[in-house]
Amino acid sequence: MATFPSHYSLIILFISINLFTLTSSTNSTTDQDALLNFKNFIKSSNPNSTFITSWSPNTPLCNWTGVSCSATHHRVTALNLSNLALRGSLAPHLGNLTFLLSLDVSSNNFTGALPSELSKLRHLKALNVGSNDLAGEIPPAFGALSQLRQLLLGNNRFAGRIPHIFNNMSLLVEIDMSVNDLSGSLPDDICGGDAAELRRIDFSKNRLSGEIPARMYKCVKLERLSLSVNGFSGKIATGIGNLTMLRFLSIYSNNLEGLPSSIFNISSLEYVDLVNNSLSGSMPVFYNSPNLKELYLNDNNFTGSIPEEIGSLTSLKILVLSNNDLTGNISMLAQCI
């Protein structure tokens, strides 16, 4: 094997270090260019905002307002611009922040569509664009965001059908698409694959319809489920009994007709709102939910006597039964009204 004098080794080492420095500098420049292009798409309602003054080529990138960088390569890993009175649109250049782990632009006045280029952020774990004025459809390309833990799109004006993007999102913990104008049925890939980490699902206050997908009840770690103020119909599948960690259930103002007995097996329930549906038959009593504090059953079609067993729910603080066809002596409910 050939050997080289030590000074050649030093030259090679020097070249390697300079190549690394050049590459790192180039990558940082890419991040800076992406953010400066993004800045061109937006304005702040506050003329004294540090966002305006700090986002300058004369200031080190990692010192810009809302920007966090990795300690080693000085690449942008987080962008937090929430609640800064910003307006404008989300530039497609954000998709060039290839090391980004978290993007939060919530509680501003952004308009326009979600750029599909965000799907290039393959390391992204948290996406929060909630409480803006964004519109258009949710890009189907978002299905490529396989590392995502949080997908927060609530309180905007997103419309159209929810695309099938969840099969590859096995790490998702939280989905919030509430208060939008989404329509059609829920995609049946929610909780598909190995998506067993979901803790919170909120699709409330949209125009969704059809039956609630039975596969949703495979999210066995789910703690909060809100589907209220939509047009869901049919019966709730018996699989809901698998949600043994569910604490909060809100499906009021839909067209649901059936409630399976398996729901009574969820001992963790603390809050249940079934108001304004088409539920009928005997009044449901959540016998095995000792921690139940609030139960709203009004504006349905329940009939028969109010079951005495409701008095055994000693944690119950609020019980609303109005606008049903129930009979019985309510004095036994004094401890929980």
PDB file of C-alpha atoms in Angstrom, residues 77-336:
ATOM      1  CA  THR A  77     -34.852  23.448  12.747  1.00  0.00           C
ATOM      2  CA  ALA A  78     -37.809  25.462  14.070  1.00  0.00           C
ATOM      3  CA  LEU A  79     -39.780  28.477  12.904  1.00  0.00           C
ATOM      4  CA  ASN A  80     -42.201  29.955  15.449  1.00  0.00           C
ATOM      5  CA  LEU A  81     -44.011  33.078  14.241  1.00  0.00           C
ATOM      6  CA  SER A  82     -47.261  32.590  16.137  1.00  0.00           C
ATOM      7  CA  ASN A  83     -49.331  35.582  17.249  1.00  0.00           C
ATOM      8  CA  LEU A  84     -47.192  38.269  15.575  1.00  0.00           C
ATOM      9  CA  ALA A  85     -49.991  40.058  13.661  1.00  0.00           C
ATOM     10  CA  LEU A  86     -48.532  38.880  10.348  1.00  0.00           C
ATOM     11  CA  ARG A  87     -50.489  38.977   7.088  1.00  0.00           C
ATOM     12  CA  GLY A  88     -49.812  37.783   3.596  1.00  0.00           C
ATOM     13  CA  SER A  89     -49.376  34.258   2.274  1.00  0.00           C
ATOM     14  CA  LEU A  90     -47.216  31.234   3.008  1.00  0.00           C
ATOM     15  CA  ALA A  91     -44.479  31.166   0.394  1.00  0.00           C
ATOM     16  CA  PRO A  92     -43.560  27.861  -1.295  1.00  0.00           C
ATOM     17  CA  HIS A  93     -39.926  28.678  -0.424  1.00  0.00           C
ATOM     18  CA  LEU A  94     -40.597  27.325   3.088  1.00  0.00           C
ATOM     19  CA  GLY A  95     -40.283  23.889   1.507  1.00  0.00           C
ATOM     20  CA  ASN A  96     -36.527  24.543   1.119  1.00  0.00           C
ATOM     21  CA  LEU A  97     -35.961  24.452   4.903  1.00  0.00           C
ATOM     22  CA  THR A  98     -35.009  20.789   4.655  1.00  0.00           C
ATOM     23  CA  PHE A  99     -33.927  20.426   8.310  1.00  0.00           C
ATOM     24  CA  LEU A 100     -37.127  21.961   9.710  1.00  0.00           C
ATOM     25  CA  LEU A 101     -38.728  20.037  12.575  1.00  0.00           C
ATOM     26  CA  SER A 102     -41.410  22.505  13.651  1.00  0.00           C
ATOM     27  CA  LEU A 103     -43.385  25.160  11.763  1.00  0.00           C
ATOM     28  CA  ASP A 104     -45.792  27.337  13.769  1.00  0.00           C
ATOM     29  CA  VAL A 105     -47.448  30.362  12.134  1.00  0.00           C
ATOM     30  CA  SER A 106     -50.684  30.135  14.125  1.00  0.00           C
ATOM     31  CA  SER A 107     -52.824  33.059  15.286  1.00  0.00           C
ATOM     32  CA  ASN A 108     -51.944  35.486  12.504  1.00  0.00           C
ATOM     33  CA  ASN A 109     -53.800  36.771   9.446  1.00  0.00           C
ATOM     34  CA  PHE A 110     -52.318  34.615   6.697  1.00  0.00           C
ATOM     35  CA  THR A 111     -54.448  34.116   3.603  1.00  0.00           C
ATOM     36  CA  GLY A 112     -54.205  31.993   0.475  1.00  0.00           C
ATOM     37  CA  ALA A 113     -53.554  28.281   0.192  1.00  0.00           C
ATOM     38  CA  LEU A 114     -51.250  25.848   1.917  1.00  0.00           C
ATOM     39  CA  PRO A 115     -48.305  25.368  -0.468  1.00  0.00           C
ATOM     40  CA  SER A 116     -47.853  21.743  -1.468  1.00  0.00           C
ATOM     41  CA  GLU A 117     -44.081  22.395  -1.294  1.00  0.00           C
ATOM     42  CA  LEU A 118     -44.336  21.954   2.481  1.00  0.00           C
ATOM     43  CA  SER A 119     -44.522  18.224   1.733  1.00  0.00           C
ATOM     44  CA  LYS A 120     -40.763  18.383   1.050  1.00  0.00           C
ATOM     45  CA  LEU A 121     -40.140  18.936   4.774  1.00  0.00           C
ATOM     46  CA  ARG A 122     -39.567  15.234   5.393  1.00  0.00           C
ATOM     47  CA  HIS A 123     -38.214  15.775   8.945  1.00  0.00           C
ATOM     48  CA  LEU A 124     -41.184  17.901  10.038  1.00  0.00           C
ATOM     49  CA  LYS A 125     -42.760  16.819  13.326  1.00  0.00           C
ATOM     50  CA  ALA A 126     -45.153  19.701  14.038  1.00  0.00           C
ATOM     51  CA  LEU A 127     -47.199  21.814  11.604  1.00  0.00           C
ATOM     52  CA  ASN A 128     -49.415  24.482  13.149  1.00  0.00           C
ATOM     53  CA  VAL A 129     -51.192  26.975  10.884  1.00  0.00           C
ATOM     54  CA  GLY A 130     -54.284  27.280  13.086  1.00  0.00           C
ATOM     55  CA  SER A 131     -56.305  30.481  13.567  1.00  0.00           C
ATOM     56  CA  ASN A 132     -55.539  32.219  10.288  1.00  0.00           C
ATOM     57  CA  ASP A 133     -57.618  32.882   7.168  1.00  0.00           C
ATOM     58  CA  LEU A 134     -56.105  30.202   4.959  1.00  0.00           C
ATOM     59  CA  ALA A 135     -58.303  28.644   2.285  1.00  0.00           C
ATOM     60  CA  GLY A 136     -58.269  26.105  -0.520  1.00  0.00           C
ATOM     61  CA  GLU A 137     -57.870  22.350  -0.237  1.00  0.00           C
ATOM     62  CA  ILE A 138     -55.498  20.386   1.961  1.00  0.00           C
ATOM     63  CA  PRO A 139     -52.682  19.211  -0.351  1.00  0.00           C
ATOM     64  CA  PRO A 140     -52.707  15.418  -0.931  1.00  0.00           C
ATOM     65  CA  ALA A 141     -48.901  15.631  -1.050  1.00  0.00           C
ATOM     66  CA  PHE A 142     -48.925  16.070   2.737  1.00  0.00           C
ATOM     67  CA  GLY A 143     -49.128  12.280   2.924  1.00  0.00           C
ATOM     68  CA  ALA A 144     -45.337  12.341   2.510  1.00  0.00           C
ATOM     69  CA  LEU A 145     -44.905  13.926   5.975  1.00  0.00           C
ATOM     70  CA  SER A 146     -44.281  10.584   7.666  1.00  0.00           C
ATOM     71  CA  GLN A 147     -42.558  12.070  10.752  1.00  0.00           C
ATOM     72  CA  LEU A 148     -45.448  14.350  11.659  1.00  0.00           C
ATOM     73  CA  ARG A 149     -46.698  14.291  15.275  1.00  0.00           C
ATOM     74  CA  GLN A 150     -48.979  17.345  15.172  1.00  0.00           C
ATOM     75  CA  LEU A 151     -51.184  18.459  12.273  1.00  0.00           C
ATOM     76  CA  LEU A 152     -53.017  21.593  13.398  1.00  0.00           C
ATOM     77  CA  LEU A 153     -55.108  23.289  10.692  1.00  0.00           C
ATOM     78  CA  GLY A 154     -58.074  24.445  12.768  1.00  0.00           C
ATOM     79  CA  ASN A 155     -59.955  27.730  12.545  1.00  0.00           C
ATOM     80  CA  ASN A 156     -59.309  28.587   8.896  1.00  0.00           C
ATOM     81  CA  ARG A 157     -61.371  28.349   5.696  1.00  0.00           C
ATOM     82  CA  PHE A 158     -60.076  25.092   4.224  1.00  0.00           C
ATOM     83  CA  ALA A 159     -62.636  23.498   1.920  1.00  0.00           C
ATOM     84  CA  GLY A 160     -63.160  20.354  -0.128  1.00  0.00           C
ATOM     85  CA  ARG A 161     -62.642  16.758   0.880  1.00  0.00           C
ATOM     86  CA  ILE A 162     -59.994  15.641   3.332  1.00  0.00           C
ATOM     87  CA  PRO A 163     -57.415  13.730   1.255  1.00  0.00           C
ATOM     88  CA  HIS A 164     -56.138  10.265   2.119  1.00  0.00           C
ATOM     89  CA  ILE A 165     -52.924  11.378   3.802  1.00  0.00           C
ATOM     90  CA  PHE A 166     -52.903   9.430   7.064  1.00  0.00           C
ATOM     91  CA  ASN A 167     -51.680   5.944   6.094  1.00  0.00           C
ATOM     92  CA  ASN A 168     -48.016   6.974   6.317  1.00  0.00           C
ATOM     93  CA  MET A 169     -48.450   9.137   9.413  1.00  0.00           C
ATOM     94  CA  SER A 170     -47.998   6.428  12.003  1.00  0.00           C
ATOM     95  CA  LEU A 171     -46.470   8.849  14.534  1.00  0.00           C
ATOM     96  CA  LEU A 172     -49.361  11.328  14.628  1.00  0.00           C
ATOM     97  CA  VAL A 173     -50.466  12.317  18.124  1.00  0.00           C
ATOM     98  CA  GLU A 174     -52.835  15.197  17.348  1.00  0.00           C
ATOM     99  CA  ILE A 175     -55.097  16.136  14.418  1.00  0.00           C
ATOM    100  CA  ASP A 176     -57.070  19.382  14.501  1.00  0.00           C
ATOM    101  CA  MET A 177     -59.035  20.444  11.409  1.00  0.00           C
ATOM    102  CA  SER A 178     -61.927  22.021  13.304  1.00  0.00           C
ATOM    103  CA  VAL A 179     -63.798  25.189  12.284  1.00  0.00           C
ATOM    104  CA  ASN A 180     -63.257  24.984   8.539  1.00  0.00           C
ATOM    105  CA  ASP A 181     -65.477  24.283   5.520  1.00  0.00           C
ATOM    106  CA  LEU A 182     -64.404  20.704   4.861  1.00  0.00           C
ATOM    107  CA  SER A 183     -66.986  18.428   3.261  1.00  0.00           C
ATOM    108  CA  GLY A 184     -67.538  14.826   2.233  1.00  0.00           C
ATOM    109  CA  SER A 185     -66.803  11.774   4.324  1.00  0.00           C
ATOM    110  CA  LEU A 186     -63.907  11.241   6.678  1.00  0.00           C
ATOM    111  CA  PRO A 187     -61.125   9.277   4.950  1.00  0.00           C
ATOM    112  CA  ASP A 188     -61.015   5.693   6.179  1.00  0.00           C
ATOM    113  CA  ASP A 189     -57.222   5.729   6.562  1.00  0.00           C
ATOM    114  CA  ILE A 190     -57.450   7.620   9.860  1.00  0.00           C
ATOM    115  CA  CYS A 191     -55.906   5.235  12.364  1.00  0.00           C
ATOM    116  CA  GLY A 192     -54.945   3.027   9.445  1.00  0.00           C
ATOM    117  CA  GLY A 193     -51.630   1.236   9.292  1.00  0.00           C
ATOM    118  CA  ASP A 194     -49.825   1.503  12.601  1.00  0.00           C
ATOM    119  CA  ALA A 195     -51.276   4.884  13.605  1.00  0.00           C
ATOM    120  CA  ALA A 196     -51.853   3.897  17.217  1.00  0.00           C
ATOM    121  CA  GLU A 197     -50.328   6.998  18.817  1.00  0.00           C
ATOM    122  CA  LEU A 198     -53.212   9.422  18.224  1.00  0.00           C
ATOM    123  CA  ARG A 199     -54.385  11.117  21.418  1.00  0.00           C
ATOM    124  CA  ARG A 200     -56.606  13.888  20.017  1.00  0.00           C
ATOM    125  CA  ILE A 201     -58.850  14.103  16.938  1.00  0.00           C
ATOM    126  CA  ASP A 202     -60.936  17.217  16.247  1.00  0.00           C
ATOM    127  CA  PHE A 203     -62.983  17.618  13.049  1.00  0.00           C
ATOM    128  CA  SER A 204     -65.775  19.644  14.671  1.00  0.00           C
ATOM    129  CA  LYS A 205     -67.635  22.492  12.948  1.00  0.00           C
ATOM    130  CA  ASN A 206     -67.242  21.478   9.313  1.00  0.00           C
ATOM    131  CA  ARG A 207     -69.676  20.067   6.733  1.00  0.00           C
ATOM    132  CA  LEU A 208     -68.568  16.448   6.939  1.00  0.00           C
ATOM    133  CA  SER A 209     -71.087  13.695   6.299  1.00  0.00           C
ATOM    134  CA  GLY A 210     -71.527   9.938   6.011  1.00  0.00           C
ATOM    135  CA  GLU A 211     -70.807   7.390   8.710  1.00  0.00           C
ATOM    136  CA  ILE A 212     -67.994   7.722  11.203  1.00  0.00           C
ATOM    137  CA  PRO A 213     -65.299   5.319   9.902  1.00  0.00           C
ATOM    138  CA  ALA A 214     -65.042   2.208  12.058  1.00  0.00           C
ATOM    139  CA  ARG A 215     -61.244   2.264  11.621  1.00  0.00           C
ATOM    140  CA  MET A 216     -61.133   5.406  13.750  1.00  0.00           C
ATOM    141  CA  TYR A 217     -61.815   3.202  16.747  1.00  0.00           C
ATOM    142  CA  LYS A 218     -58.436   1.521  16.241  1.00  0.00           C
ATOM    143  CA  CYS A 219     -56.856   4.617  17.796  1.00  0.00           C
ATOM    144  CA  VAL A 220     -56.732   2.847  21.134  1.00  0.00           C
ATOM    145  CA  LYS A 221     -54.744   5.636  22.845  1.00  0.00           C
ATOM    146  CA  LEU A 222     -57.287   8.301  21.917  1.00  0.00           C
ATOM    147  CA  GLU A 223     -58.160  10.657  24.784  1.00  0.00           C
ATOM    148  CA  ARG A 224     -60.232  13.344  23.005  1.00  0.00           C
ATOM    149  CA  LEU A 225     -62.634  12.854  20.083  1.00  0.00           C
ATOM    150  CA  SER A 226     -64.662  15.778  18.764  1.00  0.00           C
ATOM    151  CA  LEU A 227     -66.833  15.436  15.638  1.00  0.00           C
ATOM    152  CA  SER A 228     -69.567  17.883  16.640  1.00  0.00           C
ATOM    153  CA  VAL A 229     -71.518  20.212  14.314  1.00  0.00           C
ATOM    154  CA  ASN A 230     -71.288  18.145  11.127  1.00  0.00           C
ATOM    155  CA  GLY A 231     -73.682  15.910   9.217  1.00  0.00           C
ATOM    156  CA  PHE A 232     -72.561  12.456  10.332  1.00  0.00           C
ATOM    157  CA  SER A 233     -75.319   9.846  10.137  1.00  0.00           C
ATOM    158  CA  GLY A 234     -75.966   6.197  10.860  1.00  0.00           C
ATOM    159  CA  LYS A 235     -74.959   4.235  13.906  1.00  0.00           C
ATOM    160  CA  ILE A 236     -71.786   4.530  15.936  1.00  0.00           C
ATOM    161  CA  ALA A 237     -69.828   1.302  15.442  1.00  0.00           C
ATOM    162  CA  THR A 238     -69.366  -1.072  18.363  1.00  0.00           C
ATOM    163  CA  GLY A 239     -65.615  -0.593  18.020  1.00  0.00           C
ATOM    164  CA  ILE A 240     -65.877   2.636  19.987  1.00  0.00           C
ATOM    165  CA  GLY A 241     -65.663   0.439  23.070  1.00  0.00           C
ATOM    166  CA  ASN A 242     -61.990  -0.139  22.222  1.00  0.00           C
ATOM    167  CA  LEU A 243     -61.193   3.465  23.150  1.00  0.00           C
ATOM    168  CA  THR A 244     -60.505   2.613  26.763  1.00  0.00           C
ATOM    169  CA  MET A 245     -58.451   5.776  27.368  1.00  0.00           C
ATOM    170  CA  LEU A 246     -61.096   8.197  26.018  1.00  0.00           C
ATOM    171  CA  ARG A 247     -61.877  11.059  28.404  1.00  0.00           C
ATOM    172  CA  PHE A 248     -63.660  13.580  26.164  1.00  0.00           C
ATOM    173  CA  LEU A 249     -66.362  12.646  23.621  1.00  0.00           C
ATOM    174  CA  SER A 250     -68.232  15.372  21.738  1.00  0.00           C
ATOM    175  CA  ILE A 251     -70.443  14.463  18.765  1.00  0.00           C
ATOM    176  CA  TYR A 252     -73.318  16.901  19.253  1.00  0.00           C
ATOM    177  CA  SER A 253     -75.334  18.351  16.360  1.00  0.00           C
ATOM    178  CA  ASN A 254     -75.147  15.486  13.877  1.00  0.00           C
ATOM    179  CA  ASN A 255     -77.695  12.978  12.560  1.00  0.00           C
ATOM    180  CA  LEU A 256     -76.546   9.909  14.452  1.00  0.00           C
ATOM    181  CA  GLU A 257     -79.175   7.270  15.173  1.00  0.00           C
ATOM    182  CA  GLY A 258     -77.565   4.481  17.168  1.00  0.00           C
ATOM    183  CA  LEU A 259     -75.428   4.187  20.276  1.00  0.00           C
ATOM    184  CA  PRO A 260     -73.792   0.772  20.899  1.00  0.00           C
ATOM    185  CA  SER A 261     -73.733  -0.726  24.374  1.00  0.00           C
ATOM    186  CA  SER A 262     -69.946  -1.095  24.066  1.00  0.00           C
ATOM    187  CA  ILE A 263     -69.623   2.619  24.791  1.00  0.00           C
ATOM    188  CA  PHE A 264     -70.508   1.852  28.401  1.00  0.00           C
ATOM    189  CA  ASN A 265     -67.237  -0.054  28.748  1.00  0.00           C
ATOM    190  CA  ILE A 266     -65.173   3.146  28.545  1.00  0.00           C
ATOM    191  CA  SER A 267     -64.426   3.711  32.211  1.00  0.00           C
ATOM    192  CA  SER A 268     -62.143   6.695  31.577  1.00  0.00           C
ATOM    193  CA  LEU A 269     -64.908   9.020  30.287  1.00  0.00           C
ATOM    194  CA  GLU A 270     -65.210  12.409  31.995  1.00  0.00           C
ATOM    195  CA  TYR A 271     -67.209  14.429  29.447  1.00  0.00           C
ATOM    196  CA  VAL A 272     -69.895  13.172  27.008  1.00  0.00           C
ATOM    197  CA  ASP A 273     -71.938  15.434  24.707  1.00  0.00           C
ATOM    198  CA  LEU A 274     -74.499  13.695  22.445  1.00  0.00           C
ATOM    199  CA  VAL A 275     -76.846  16.687  22.125  1.00  0.00           C
ATOM    200  CA  ASN A 276     -79.046  17.279  19.060  1.00  0.00           C
ATOM    201  CA  ASN A 277     -78.836  13.938  17.268  1.00  0.00           C
ATOM    202  CA  SER A 278     -81.507  11.360  16.416  1.00  0.00           C
ATOM    203  CA  LEU A 279     -80.635   8.918  19.193  1.00  0.00           C
ATOM    204  CA  SER A 280     -83.577   6.901  20.458  1.00  0.00           C
ATOM    205  CA  GLY A 281     -84.508   4.104  22.841  1.00  0.00           C
ATOM    206  CA  SER A 282     -83.748   3.990  26.533  1.00  0.00           C
ATOM    207  CA  MET A 283     -81.623   6.677  28.113  1.00  0.00           C
ATOM    208  CA  PRO A 284     -78.000   5.546  28.175  1.00  0.00           C
ATOM    209  CA  VAL A 285     -76.374   5.259  31.566  1.00  0.00           C
ATOM    210  CA  PHE A 286     -72.596   5.142  31.663  1.00  0.00           C
ATOM    211  CA  TYR A 287     -72.533   2.670  34.548  1.00  0.00           C
ATOM    212  CA  ASN A 288     -68.835   1.909  34.272  1.00  0.00           C
ATOM    213  CA  SER A 289     -67.595   5.510  34.053  1.00  0.00           C
ATOM    214  CA  PRO A 290     -67.059   6.517  37.686  1.00  0.00           C
ATOM    215  CA  ASN A 291     -65.160   9.676  36.660  1.00  0.00           C
ATOM    216  CA  LEU A 292     -67.962  11.063  34.467  1.00  0.00           C
ATOM    217  CA  LYS A 293     -68.512  14.724  35.370  1.00  0.00           C
ATOM    218  CA  GLU A 294     -70.667  16.101  32.520  1.00  0.00           C
ATOM    219  CA  LEU A 295     -73.321  14.273  30.489  1.00  0.00           C
ATOM    220  CA  TYR A 296     -75.392  16.057  27.842  1.00  0.00           C
ATOM    221  CA  LEU A 297     -78.221  14.016  26.253  1.00  0.00           C
ATOM    222  CA  ASN A 298     -80.782  16.702  25.445  1.00  0.00           C
ATOM    223  CA  ASP A 299     -82.509  17.195  22.083  1.00  0.00           C
ATOM    224  CA  ASN A 300     -82.718  13.522  21.127  1.00  0.00           C
ATOM    225  CA  ASN A 301     -85.488  10.925  21.012  1.00  0.00           C
ATOM    226  CA  PHE A 302     -84.832   8.965  24.200  1.00  0.00           C
ATOM    227  CA  THR A 303     -87.923   7.390  25.774  1.00  0.00           C
ATOM    228  CA  GLY A 304     -88.903   5.520  28.923  1.00  0.00           C
ATOM    229  CA  SER A 305     -87.994   6.117  32.541  1.00  0.00           C
ATOM    230  CA  ILE A 306     -84.948   7.895  33.817  1.00  0.00           C
ATOM    231  CA  PRO A 307     -82.880   5.004  35.203  1.00  0.00           C
ATOM    232  CA  GLU A 308     -82.210   5.096  38.913  1.00  0.00           C
ATOM    233  CA  GLU A 309     -78.693   3.843  38.303  1.00  0.00           C
ATOM    234  CA  ILE A 310     -77.711   7.331  37.179  1.00  0.00           C
ATOM    235  CA  GLY A 311     -77.499   8.192  40.869  1.00  0.00           C
ATOM    236  CA  SER A 312     -74.516   5.886  41.262  1.00  0.00           C
ATOM    237  CA  LEU A 313     -72.344   8.232  39.197  1.00  0.00           C
ATOM    238  CA  THR A 314     -71.060  10.140  42.182  1.00  0.00           C
ATOM    239  CA  SER A 315     -68.658  12.324  40.162  1.00  0.00           C
ATOM    240  CA  LEU A 316     -71.458  13.643  37.932  1.00  0.00           C
ATOM    241  CA  LYS A 317     -71.889  17.422  38.233  1.00  0.00           C
ATOM    242  CA  ILE A 318     -73.913  18.309  35.127  1.00  0.00           C
ATOM    243  CA  LEU A 319     -76.710  16.224  33.576  1.00  0.00           C
ATOM    244  CA  VAL A 320     -78.943  17.678  30.840  1.00  0.00           C
ATOM    245  CA  LEU A 321     -81.934  15.611  29.579  1.00  0.00           C
ATOM    246  CA  SER A 322     -84.322  18.222  28.170  1.00  0.00           C
ATOM    247  CA  ASN A 323     -86.263  17.758  24.908  1.00  0.00           C
ATOM    248  CA  ASN A 324     -86.585  13.988  25.131  1.00  0.00           C
ATOM    249  CA  ASP A 325     -89.610  11.845  26.056  1.00  0.00           C
ATOM    250  CA  LEU A 326     -88.360  10.660  29.417  1.00  0.00           C
ATOM    251  CA  THR A 327     -90.400  10.080  32.579  1.00  0.00           C
ATOM    252  CA  GLY A 328     -89.574   9.534  36.199  1.00  0.00           C
ATOM    253  CA  ASN A 329     -88.877  11.236  39.482  1.00  0.00           C
ATOM    254  CA  ILE A 330     -85.860  13.504  39.184  1.00  0.00           C
ATOM    255  CA  SER A 331     -85.428  13.880  42.955  1.00  0.00           C
ATOM    256  CA  MET A 332     -83.050  10.927  42.871  1.00  0.00           C
ATOM    257  CA  LEU A 333     -80.763  13.018  40.660  1.00  0.00           C
ATOM    258  CA  ALA A 334     -80.364  15.859  43.154  1.00  0.00           C
ATOM    259  CA  GLN A 335     -76.774  14.915  43.960  1.00  0.00           C
ATOM    260  CA  CYS A 336     -75.679  15.229  40.339  1.00  0.00           C
TER     261      CYS A 336
END
